[in-house]
Amino acid sequence: MAIQWYPGHMHKASKEMREILPQVDLIIEVLDARIPFSSQNPMLAEIRKDKPCIKLLNKYDLADVTITERWQQYFEQENHTKTLTMVAQQQEGIADLLTLCRKMVPAKAEAGRPINTMIMGIPNVGKSTLINSLAGRQIAKTGNEPAITKMQQRIRLEQGVVLHDTPGVLWPNLENPHGGYRLAVTGAIKETAIDNDDIALYAIEYLMQAYPEQLKQRFGLDTLTEYPLENMEAIGIKRGCLRSGGKVDLDRTAKIILTESRAGMLGRITWETPQMIEAEWQQVLIVREEKAAKKAERKKNRKNK
């Protein structure tokens, strides 16, 4: 699934991020704990370079605890990187975040000077909700619709921390097709850009392998077959999603599966592990090399004409 979703304000935001970065001491990157890698933006890694970074795994209450710990270990292998888990709607963890900001910029903290931070994150990871929790008041507009924040803001917090907000930015092209599916499963990509049936089938296939008992329990299935579509149809029958003639309405069924999954009704689920990502990125690199070779061959052929 090739998803390309890059509204104009996102292009403007990426340009503004580059301009403001020299004034920033620390980056806070908000990730979705259910898809910690796929909710990263590779463009942000390029912009950041060696700038200290806190990777904040939000929506922790929806994610698999054991796999979240593995992701924290994975990310903290990077230089100047620390991680925290968070549920943005709750005040727990706010003090820990501000304290960690000061620890990562000790010279300014000890001198009593403001610590300039920039908060980043793709749409719908809970960045605006987190900002409101940090500020202790409604500052950022929130909602389940991706890409709500469109303007940058500057917010003074406690403990001398100044927060520069940025719009949620998706990158122009998602090279790893699995990443596109996971973003869609968790709701980071607008539903107008995707096919619900396709996304729900992807979700079921993964759940069959990684969380079969949770899948069966939530939808009242005694057994699972080896075919995702058959399991999806069985869910549709259980939930009464039938058209005339007894045929399963796959679109209605897909919406139920995605809605309940996103709300955590299937239990705590993480949609990727570090090992899965390593394997998938090997495939991405192979595809990159193949595309580069074809491009070089076309260029060579044009010259020879």
mmCIF file with all atom_site columns, N, CA and C in Angstrom, residues 25-74:
data_model
loop_
_atom_site.group_PDB
_atom_site.id
_atom_site.type_symbol
_atom_site.label_atom_id
_atom_site.label_alt_id
_atom_site.label_comp_id
_atom_site.label_asym_id
_atom_site.label_entity_id
_atom_site.label_seq_id
_atom_site.pdbx_PDB_ins_code
_atom_site.Cartn_x
_atom_site.Cartn_y
_atom_site.Cartn_z
_atom_site.occupancy
_atom_site.B_iso_or_equiv
_atom_site.pdbx_formal_charge
_atom_site.auth_seq_id
_atom_site.auth_comp_id
_atom_site.auth_asym_id
_atom_site.auth_atom_id
_atom_site.pdbx_PDB_model_num
ATOM 1   N N  . ASP A 1 25 ? 17.355 23.627 22.386 1.00 0.00 ? 25 ASP A N  1
ATOM 2   C CA . ASP A 1 25 ? 18.317 22.839 23.163 1.00 0.00 ? 25 ASP A CA 1
ATOM 3   C C  . ASP A 1 25 ? 17.996 21.348 23.135 1.00 0.00 ? 25 ASP A C  1
ATOM 4   N N  . LEU A 1 26 ? 16.720 21.017 22.974 1.00 0.00 ? 26 LEU A N  1
ATOM 5   C CA . LEU A 1 26 ? 16.266 19.638 23.161 1.00 0.00 ? 26 LEU A CA 1
ATOM 6   C C  . LEU A 1 26 ? 15.011 19.389 22.330 1.00 0.00 ? 26 LEU A C  1
ATOM 7   N N  . ILE A 1 27 ? 14.936 18.199 21.745 1.00 0.00 ? 27 ILE A N  1
ATOM 8   C CA . ILE A 1 27 ? 13.744 17.813 20.981 1.00 0.00 ? 27 ILE A CA 1
ATOM 9   C C  . ILE A 1 27 ? 12.951 16.777 21.772 1.00 0.00 ? 27 ILE A C  1
ATOM 10  N N  . ILE A 1 28 ? 11.644 16.974 21.832 1.00 0.00 ? 28 ILE A N  1
ATOM 11  C CA . ILE A 1 28 ? 10.745 15.960 22.397 1.00 0.00 ? 28 ILE A CA 1
ATOM 12  C C  . ILE A 1 28 ? 9.947  15.392 21.226 1.00 0.00 ? 28 ILE A C  1
ATOM 13  N N  . GLU A 1 29 ? 10.193 14.133 20.915 1.00 0.00 ? 29 GLU A N  1
ATOM 14  C CA . GLU A 1 29 ? 9.459  13.498 19.815 1.00 0.00 ? 29 GLU A CA 1
ATOM 15  C C  . GLU A 1 29 ? 8.389  12.586 20.404 1.00 0.00 ? 29 GLU A C  1
ATOM 16  N N  . VAL A 1 30 ? 7.131  12.921 20.127 1.00 0.00 ? 30 VAL A N  1
ATOM 17  C CA . VAL A 1 30 ? 6.016  12.130 20.639 1.00 0.00 ? 30 VAL A CA 1
ATOM 18  C C  . VAL A 1 30 ? 5.739  10.987 19.659 1.00 0.00 ? 30 VAL A C  1
ATOM 19  N N  . LEU A 1 31 ? 5.761  9.762  20.178 1.00 0.00 ? 31 LEU A N  1
ATOM 20  C CA . LEU A 1 31 ? 5.504  8.570  19.377 1.00 0.00 ? 31 LEU A CA 1
ATOM 21  C C  . LEU A 1 31 ? 4.256  7.869  19.895 1.00 0.00 ? 31 LEU A C  1
ATOM 22  N N  . ASP A 1 32 ? 3.661  7.060  19.065 1.00 0.00 ? 32 ASP A N  1
ATOM 23  C CA . ASP A 1 32 ? 2.557  6.198  19.484 1.00 0.00 ? 32 ASP A CA 1
ATOM 24  C C  . ASP A 1 32 ? 3.184  4.892  19.981 1.00 0.00 ? 32 ASP A C  1
ATOM 25  N N  . ALA A 1 33 ? 3.004  4.585  21.253 1.00 0.00 ? 33 ALA A N  1
ATOM 26  C CA . ALA A 1 33 ? 3.649  3.406  21.843 1.00 0.00 ? 33 ALA A CA 1
ATOM 27  C C  . ALA A 1 33 ? 3.243  2.106  21.161 1.00 0.00 ? 33 ALA A C  1
ATOM 28  N N  . ARG A 1 34 ? 2.117  2.113  20.443 1.00 0.00 ? 34 ARG A N  1
ATOM 29  C CA . ARG A 1 34 ? 1.680  0.904  19.725 1.00 0.00 ? 34 ARG A CA 1
ATOM 30  C C  . ARG A 1 34 ? 2.466  0.695  18.444 1.00 0.00 ? 34 ARG A C  1
ATOM 31  N N  . ILE A 1 35 ? 3.004  1.792  17.879 1.00 0.00 ? 35 ILE A N  1
ATOM 32  C CA . ILE A 1 35 ? 3.815  1.718  16.652 1.00 0.00 ? 35 ILE A CA 1
ATOM 33  C C  . ILE A 1 35 ? 5.011  2.667  16.797 1.00 0.00 ? 35 ILE A C  1
ATOM 34  N N  . PRO A 1 36 ? 5.929  2.360  17.711 1.00 0.00 ? 36 PRO A N  1
ATOM 35  C CA . PRO A 1 36 ? 6.984  3.326  18.037 1.00 0.00 ? 36 PRO A CA 1
ATOM 36  C C  . PRO A 1 36 ? 7.889  3.683  16.862 1.00 0.00 ? 36 PRO A C  1
ATOM 37  N N  . PHE A 1 37 ? 8.137  2.730  15.979 1.00 0.00 ? 37 PHE A N  1
ATOM 38  C CA . PHE A 1 37 ? 9.009  3.012  14.834 1.00 0.00 ? 37 PHE A CA 1
ATOM 39  C C  . PHE A 1 37 ? 8.234  3.662  13.695 1.00 0.00 ? 37 PHE A C  1
ATOM 40  N N  . SER A 1 38 ? 7.086  3.107  13.388 1.00 0.00 ? 38 SER A N  1
ATOM 41  C CA . SER A 1 38 ? 6.307  3.629  12.264 1.00 0.00 ? 38 SER A CA 1
ATOM 42  C C  . SER A 1 38 ? 5.770  5.027  12.541 1.00 0.00 ? 38 SER A C  1
ATOM 43  N N  . SER A 1 39 ? 5.638  5.410  13.808 1.00 0.00 ? 39 SER A N  1
ATOM 44  C CA . SER A 1 39 ? 5.175  6.763  14.125 1.00 0.00 ? 39 SER A CA 1
ATOM 45  C C  . SER A 1 39 ? 6.320  7.755  14.257 1.00 0.00 ? 39 SER A C  1
ATOM 46  N N  . GLN A 1 40 ? 7.545  7.305  14.012 1.00 0.00 ? 40 GLN A N  1
ATOM 47  C CA . GLN A 1 40 ? 8.671  8.234  13.887 1.00 0.00 ? 40 GLN A CA 1
ATOM 48  C C  . GLN A 1 40 ? 8.621  8.873  12.505 1.00 0.00 ? 40 GLN A C  1
ATOM 49  N N  . ASN A 1 41 ? 9.230  10.017 12.375 1.00 0.00 ? 41 ASN A N  1
ATOM 50  C CA . ASN A 1 41 ? 9.368  10.634 11.065 1.00 0.00 ? 41 ASN A CA 1
ATOM 51  C C  . ASN A 1 41 ? 10.850 10.661 10.701 1.00 0.00 ? 41 ASN A C  1
ATOM 52  N N  . PRO A 1 42 ? 11.265 9.913  9.662  1.00 0.00 ? 42 PRO A N  1
ATOM 53  C CA . PRO A 1 42 ? 12.689 9.893  9.311  1.00 0.00 ? 42 PRO A CA 1
ATOM 54  C C  . PRO A 1 42 ? 13.244 11.264 8.965  1.00 0.00 ? 42 PRO A C  1
ATOM 55  N N  . MET A 1 43 ? 12.365 12.159 8.505  1.00 0.00 ? 43 MET A N  1
ATOM 56  C CA . MET A 1 43 ? 12.808 13.525 8.228  1.00 0.00 ? 43 MET A CA 1
ATOM 57  C C  . MET A 1 43 ? 13.254 14.222 9.508  1.00 0.00 ? 43 MET A C  1
ATOM 58  N N  . LEU A 1 44 ? 12.576 13.909 10.629 1.00 0.00 ? 44 LEU A N  1
ATOM 59  C CA . LEU A 1 44 ? 12.944 14.524 11.902 1.00 0.00 ? 44 LEU A CA 1
ATOM 60  C C  . LEU A 1 44 ? 14.322 14.066 12.343 1.00 0.00 ? 44 LEU A C  1
ATOM 61  N N  . ALA A 1 45 ? 14.630 12.789 12.104 1.00 0.00 ? 45 ALA A N  1
ATOM 62  C CA . ALA A 1 45 ? 15.955 12.268 12.462 1.00 0.00 ? 45 ALA A CA 1
ATOM 63  C C  . ALA A 1 45 ? 17.036 13.013 11.695 1.00 0.00 ? 45 ALA A C  1
ATOM 64  N N  . GLU A 1 46 ? 16.769 13.300 10.437 1.00 0.00 ? 46 GLU A N  1
ATOM 65  C CA . GLU A 1 46 ? 17.727 14.026 9.602  1.00 0.00 ? 46 GLU A CA 1
ATOM 66  C C  . GLU A 1 46 ? 17.888 15.470 10.099 1.00 0.00 ? 46 GLU A C  1
ATOM 67  N N  . ILE A 1 47 ? 16.770 16.112 10.460 1.00 0.00 ? 47 ILE A N  1
ATOM 68  C CA . ILE A 1 47 ? 16.802 17.497 10.949 1.00 0.00 ? 47 ILE A CA 1
ATOM 69  C C  . ILE A 1 47 ? 17.538 17.579 12.283 1.00 0.00 ? 47 ILE A C  1
ATOM 70  N N  . ARG A 1 48 ? 17.291 16.593 13.140 1.00 0.00 ? 48 ARG A N  1
ATOM 71  C CA . ARG A 1 48 ? 17.798 16.622 14.510 1.00 0.00 ? 48 ARG A CA 1
ATOM 72  C C  . ARG A 1 48 ? 19.317 16.528 14.599 1.00 0.00 ? 48 ARG A C  1
ATOM 73  N N  . LYS A 1 49 ? 19.905 15.668 13.798 1.00 0.00 ? 49 LYS A N  1
ATOM 74  C CA . LYS A 1 49 ? 21.345 15.353 13.866 1.00 0.00 ? 49 LYS A CA 1
ATOM 75  C C  . LYS A 1 49 ? 21.706 14.888 15.290 1.00 0.00 ? 49 LYS A C  1
ATOM 76  N N  . ASP A 1 50 ? 22.635 15.561 16.004 1.00 0.00 ? 50 ASP A N  1
ATOM 77  C CA . ASP A 1 50 ? 23.051 15.105 17.344 1.00 0.00 ? 50 ASP A CA 1
ATOM 78  C C  . ASP A 1 50 ? 22.359 15.856 18.473 1.00 0.00 ? 50 ASP A C  1
ATOM 79  N N  . LYS A 1 51 ? 21.326 16.615 18.161 1.00 0.00 ? 51 LYS A N  1
ATOM 80  C CA . LYS A 1 51 ? 20.596 17.369 19.181 1.00 0.00 ? 51 LYS A CA 1
ATOM 81  C C  . LYS A 1 51 ? 19.994 16.388 20.195 1.00 0.00 ? 51 LYS A C  1
ATOM 82  N N  . PRO A 1 52 ? 20.106 16.629 21.513 1.00 0.00 ? 52 PRO A N  1
ATOM 83  C CA . PRO A 1 52 ? 19.495 15.723 22.503 1.00 0.00 ? 52 PRO A CA 1
ATOM 84  C C  . PRO A 1 52 ? 18.010 15.530 22.238 1.00 0.00 ? 52 PRO A C  1
ATOM 85  N N  . CYS A 1 53 ? 17.534 14.320 22.486 1.00 0.00 ? 53 CYS A N  1
ATOM 86  C CA . CYS A 1 53 ? 16.154 13.991 22.140 1.00 0.00 ? 53 CYS A CA 1
ATOM 87  C C  . CYS A 1 53 ? 15.520 13.091 23.204 1.00 0.00 ? 53 CYS A C  1
ATOM 88  N N  . ILE A 1 54 ? 14.289 13.416 23.581 1.00 0.00 ? 54 ILE A N  1
ATOM 89  C CA . ILE A 1 54 ? 13.471 12.522 24.412 1.00 0.00 ? 54 ILE A CA 1
ATOM 90  C C  . ILE A 1 54 ? 12.408 11.920 23.502 1.00 0.00 ? 54 ILE A C  1
ATOM 91  N N  . LYS A 1 55 ? 12.403 10.607 23.404 1.00 0.00 ? 55 LYS A N  1
ATOM 92  C CA . LYS A 1 55 ? 11.357 9.924  22.649 1.00 0.00 ? 55 LYS A CA 1
ATOM 93  C C  . LYS A 1 55 ? 10.274 9.522  23.645 1.00 0.00 ? 55 LYS A C  1
ATOM 94  N N  . LEU A 1 56 ? 9.119  10.146 23.485 1.00 0.00 ? 56 LEU A N  1
ATOM 95  C CA . LEU A 1 56 ? 8.020  9.986  24.436 1.00 0.00 ? 56 LEU A CA 1
ATOM 96  C C  . LEU A 1 56 ? 7.015  9.003  23.856 1.00 0.00 ? 56 LEU A C  1
ATOM 97  N N  . LEU A 1 57 ? 6.928  7.825  24.461 1.00 0.00 ? 57 LEU A N  1
ATOM 98  C CA . LEU A 1 57 ? 6.012  6.796  23.969 1.00 0.00 ? 57 LEU A CA 1
ATOM 99  C C  . LEU A 1 57 ? 4.637  7.013  24.594 1.00 0.00 ? 57 LEU A C  1
ATOM 100 N N  . ASN A 1 58 ? 3.806  7.741  23.850 1.00 0.00 ? 58 ASN A N  1
ATOM 101 C CA . ASN A 1 58 ? 2.472  8.091  24.329 1.00 0.00 ? 58 ASN A CA 1
ATOM 102 C C  . ASN A 1 58 ? 1.490  6.943  24.052 1.00 0.00 ? 58 ASN A C  1
ATOM 103 N N  . LYS A 1 59 ? 0.312  7.031  24.654 1.00 0.00 ? 59 LYS A N  1
ATOM 104 C CA . LYS A 1 59 ? -0.719 5.980  24.544 1.00 0.00 ? 59 LYS A CA 1
ATOM 105 C C  . LYS A 1 59 ? -0.182 4.644  25.087 1.00 0.00 ? 59 LYS A C  1
ATOM 106 N N  . TYR A 1 60 ? 0.659  4.774  26.096 1.00 0.00 ? 60 TYR A N  1
ATOM 107 C CA . TYR A 1 60 ? 1.293  3.610  26.717 1.00 0.00 ? 60 TYR A CA 1
ATOM 108 C C  . TYR A 1 60 ? 0.261  2.629  27.262 1.00 0.00 ? 60 TYR A C  1
ATOM 109 N N  . ASP A 1 61 ? -0.883 3.149  27.700 1.00 0.00 ? 61 ASP A N  1
ATOM 110 C CA . ASP A 1 61 ? -1.919 2.290  28.278 1.00 0.00 ? 61 ASP A CA 1
ATOM 111 C C  . ASP A 1 61 ? -2.572 1.367  27.245 1.00 0.00 ? 61 ASP A C  1
ATOM 112 N N  . LEU A 1 62 ? -2.349 1.642  25.952 1.00 0.00 ? 62 LEU A N  1
ATOM 113 C CA . LEU A 1 62 ? -2.908 0.809  24.885 1.00 0.00 ? 62 LEU A CA 1
ATOM 114 C C  . LEU A 1 62 ? -1.893 -0.201 24.340 1.00 0.00 ? 62 LEU A C  1
ATOM 115 N N  . ALA A 1 63 ? -0.632 -0.065 24.747 1.00 0.00 ? 63 ALA A N  1
ATOM 116 C CA . ALA A 1 63 ? 0.447  -0.857 24.154 1.00 0.00 ? 63 ALA A CA 1
ATOM 117 C C  . ALA A 1 63 ? 0.860  -2.022 25.048 1.00 0.00 ? 63 ALA A C  1
ATOM 118 N N  . ASP A 1 64 ? 1.462  -3.017 24.432 1.00 0.00 ? 64 ASP A N  1
ATOM 119 C CA . ASP A 1 64 ? 1.984  -4.209 25.114 1.00 0.00 ? 64 ASP A CA 1
ATOM 120 C C  . ASP A 1 64 ? 3.185  -3.798 25.970 1.00 0.00 ? 64 ASP A C  1
ATOM 121 N N  . VAL A 1 65 ? 3.098  -3.995 27.272 1.00 0.00 ? 65 VAL A N  1
ATOM 122 C CA . VAL A 1 65 ? 4.119  -3.511 28.212 1.00 0.00 ? 65 VAL A CA 1
ATOM 123 C C  . VAL A 1 65 ? 5.496  -4.096 27.896 1.00 0.00 ? 65 VAL A C  1
ATOM 124 N N  . THR A 1 66 ? 5.566  -5.398 27.674 1.00 0.00 ? 66 THR A N  1
ATOM 125 C CA . THR A 1 66 ? 6.855  -6.068 27.430 1.00 0.00 ? 66 THR A CA 1
ATOM 126 C C  . THR A 1 66 ? 7.525  -5.539 26.170 1.00 0.00 ? 66 THR A C  1
ATOM 127 N N  . ILE A 1 67 ? 6.735  -5.371 25.110 1.00 0.00 ? 67 ILE A N  1
ATOM 128 C CA . ILE A 1 67 ? 7.325  -4.893 23.852 1.00 0.00 ? 67 ILE A CA 1
ATOM 129 C C  . ILE A 1 67 ? 7.723  -3.421 23.973 1.00 0.00 ? 67 ILE A C  1
ATOM 130 N N  . THR A 1 68 ? 6.967  -2.644 24.736 1.00 0.00 ? 68 THR A N  1
ATOM 131 C CA . THR A 1 68 ? 7.344  -1.239 24.964 1.00 0.00 ? 68 THR A CA 1
ATOM 132 C C  . THR A 1 68 ? 8.724  -1.153 25.616 1.00 0.00 ? 68 THR A C  1
ATOM 133 N N  . GLU A 1 69 ? 8.986  -2.013 26.580 1.00 0.00 ? 69 GLU A N  1
ATOM 134 C CA . GLU A 1 69 ? 10.305 -2.031 27.233 1.00 0.00 ? 69 GLU A CA 1
ATOM 135 C C  . GLU A 1 69 ? 11.411 -2.341 26.223 1.00 0.00 ? 69 GLU A C  1
ATOM 136 N N  . ARG A 1 70 ? 11.126 -3.254 25.299 1.00 0.00 ? 70 ARG A N  1
ATOM 137 C CA . ARG A 1 70 ? 12.117 -3.581 24.270 1.00 0.00 ? 70 ARG A CA 1
ATOM 138 C C  . ARG A 1 70 ? 12.380 -2.381 23.362 1.00 0.00 ? 70 ARG A C  1
ATOM 139 N N  . TRP A 1 71 ? 11.314 -1.644 23.050 1.00 0.00 ? 71 TRP A N  1
ATOM 140 C CA . TRP A 1 71 ? 11.482 -0.456 22.227 1.00 0.00 ? 71 TRP A CA 1
ATOM 141 C C  . TRP A 1 71 ? 12.285 0.623  22.955 1.00 0.00 ? 71 TRP A C  1
ATOM 142 N N  . GLN A 1 72 ? 12.077 0.769  24.245 1.00 0.00 ? 72 GLN A N  1
ATOM 143 C CA . GLN A 1 72 ? 12.850 1.760  25.003 1.00 0.00 ? 72 GLN A CA 1
ATOM 144 C C  . GLN A 1 72 ? 14.339 1.415  24.966 1.00 0.00 ? 72 GLN A C  1
ATOM 145 N N  . GLN A 1 73 ? 14.658 0.136  25.176 1.00 0.00 ? 73 GLN A N  1
ATOM 146 C CA . GLN A 1 73 ? 16.062 -0.297 25.095 1.00 0.00 ? 73 GLN A CA 1
ATOM 147 C C  . GLN A 1 73 ? 16.626 -0.041 23.706 1.00 0.00 ? 73 GLN A C  1
ATOM 148 N N  . TYR A 1 74 ? 15.824 -0.295 22.690 1.00 0.00 ? 74 TYR A N  1
ATOM 149 C CA . TYR A 1 74 ? 16.250 -0.120 21.290 1.00 0.00 ? 74 TYR A CA 1
ATOM 150 C C  . TYR A 1 74 ? 16.578 1.351  21.019 1.00 0.00 ? 74 TYR A C  1
#
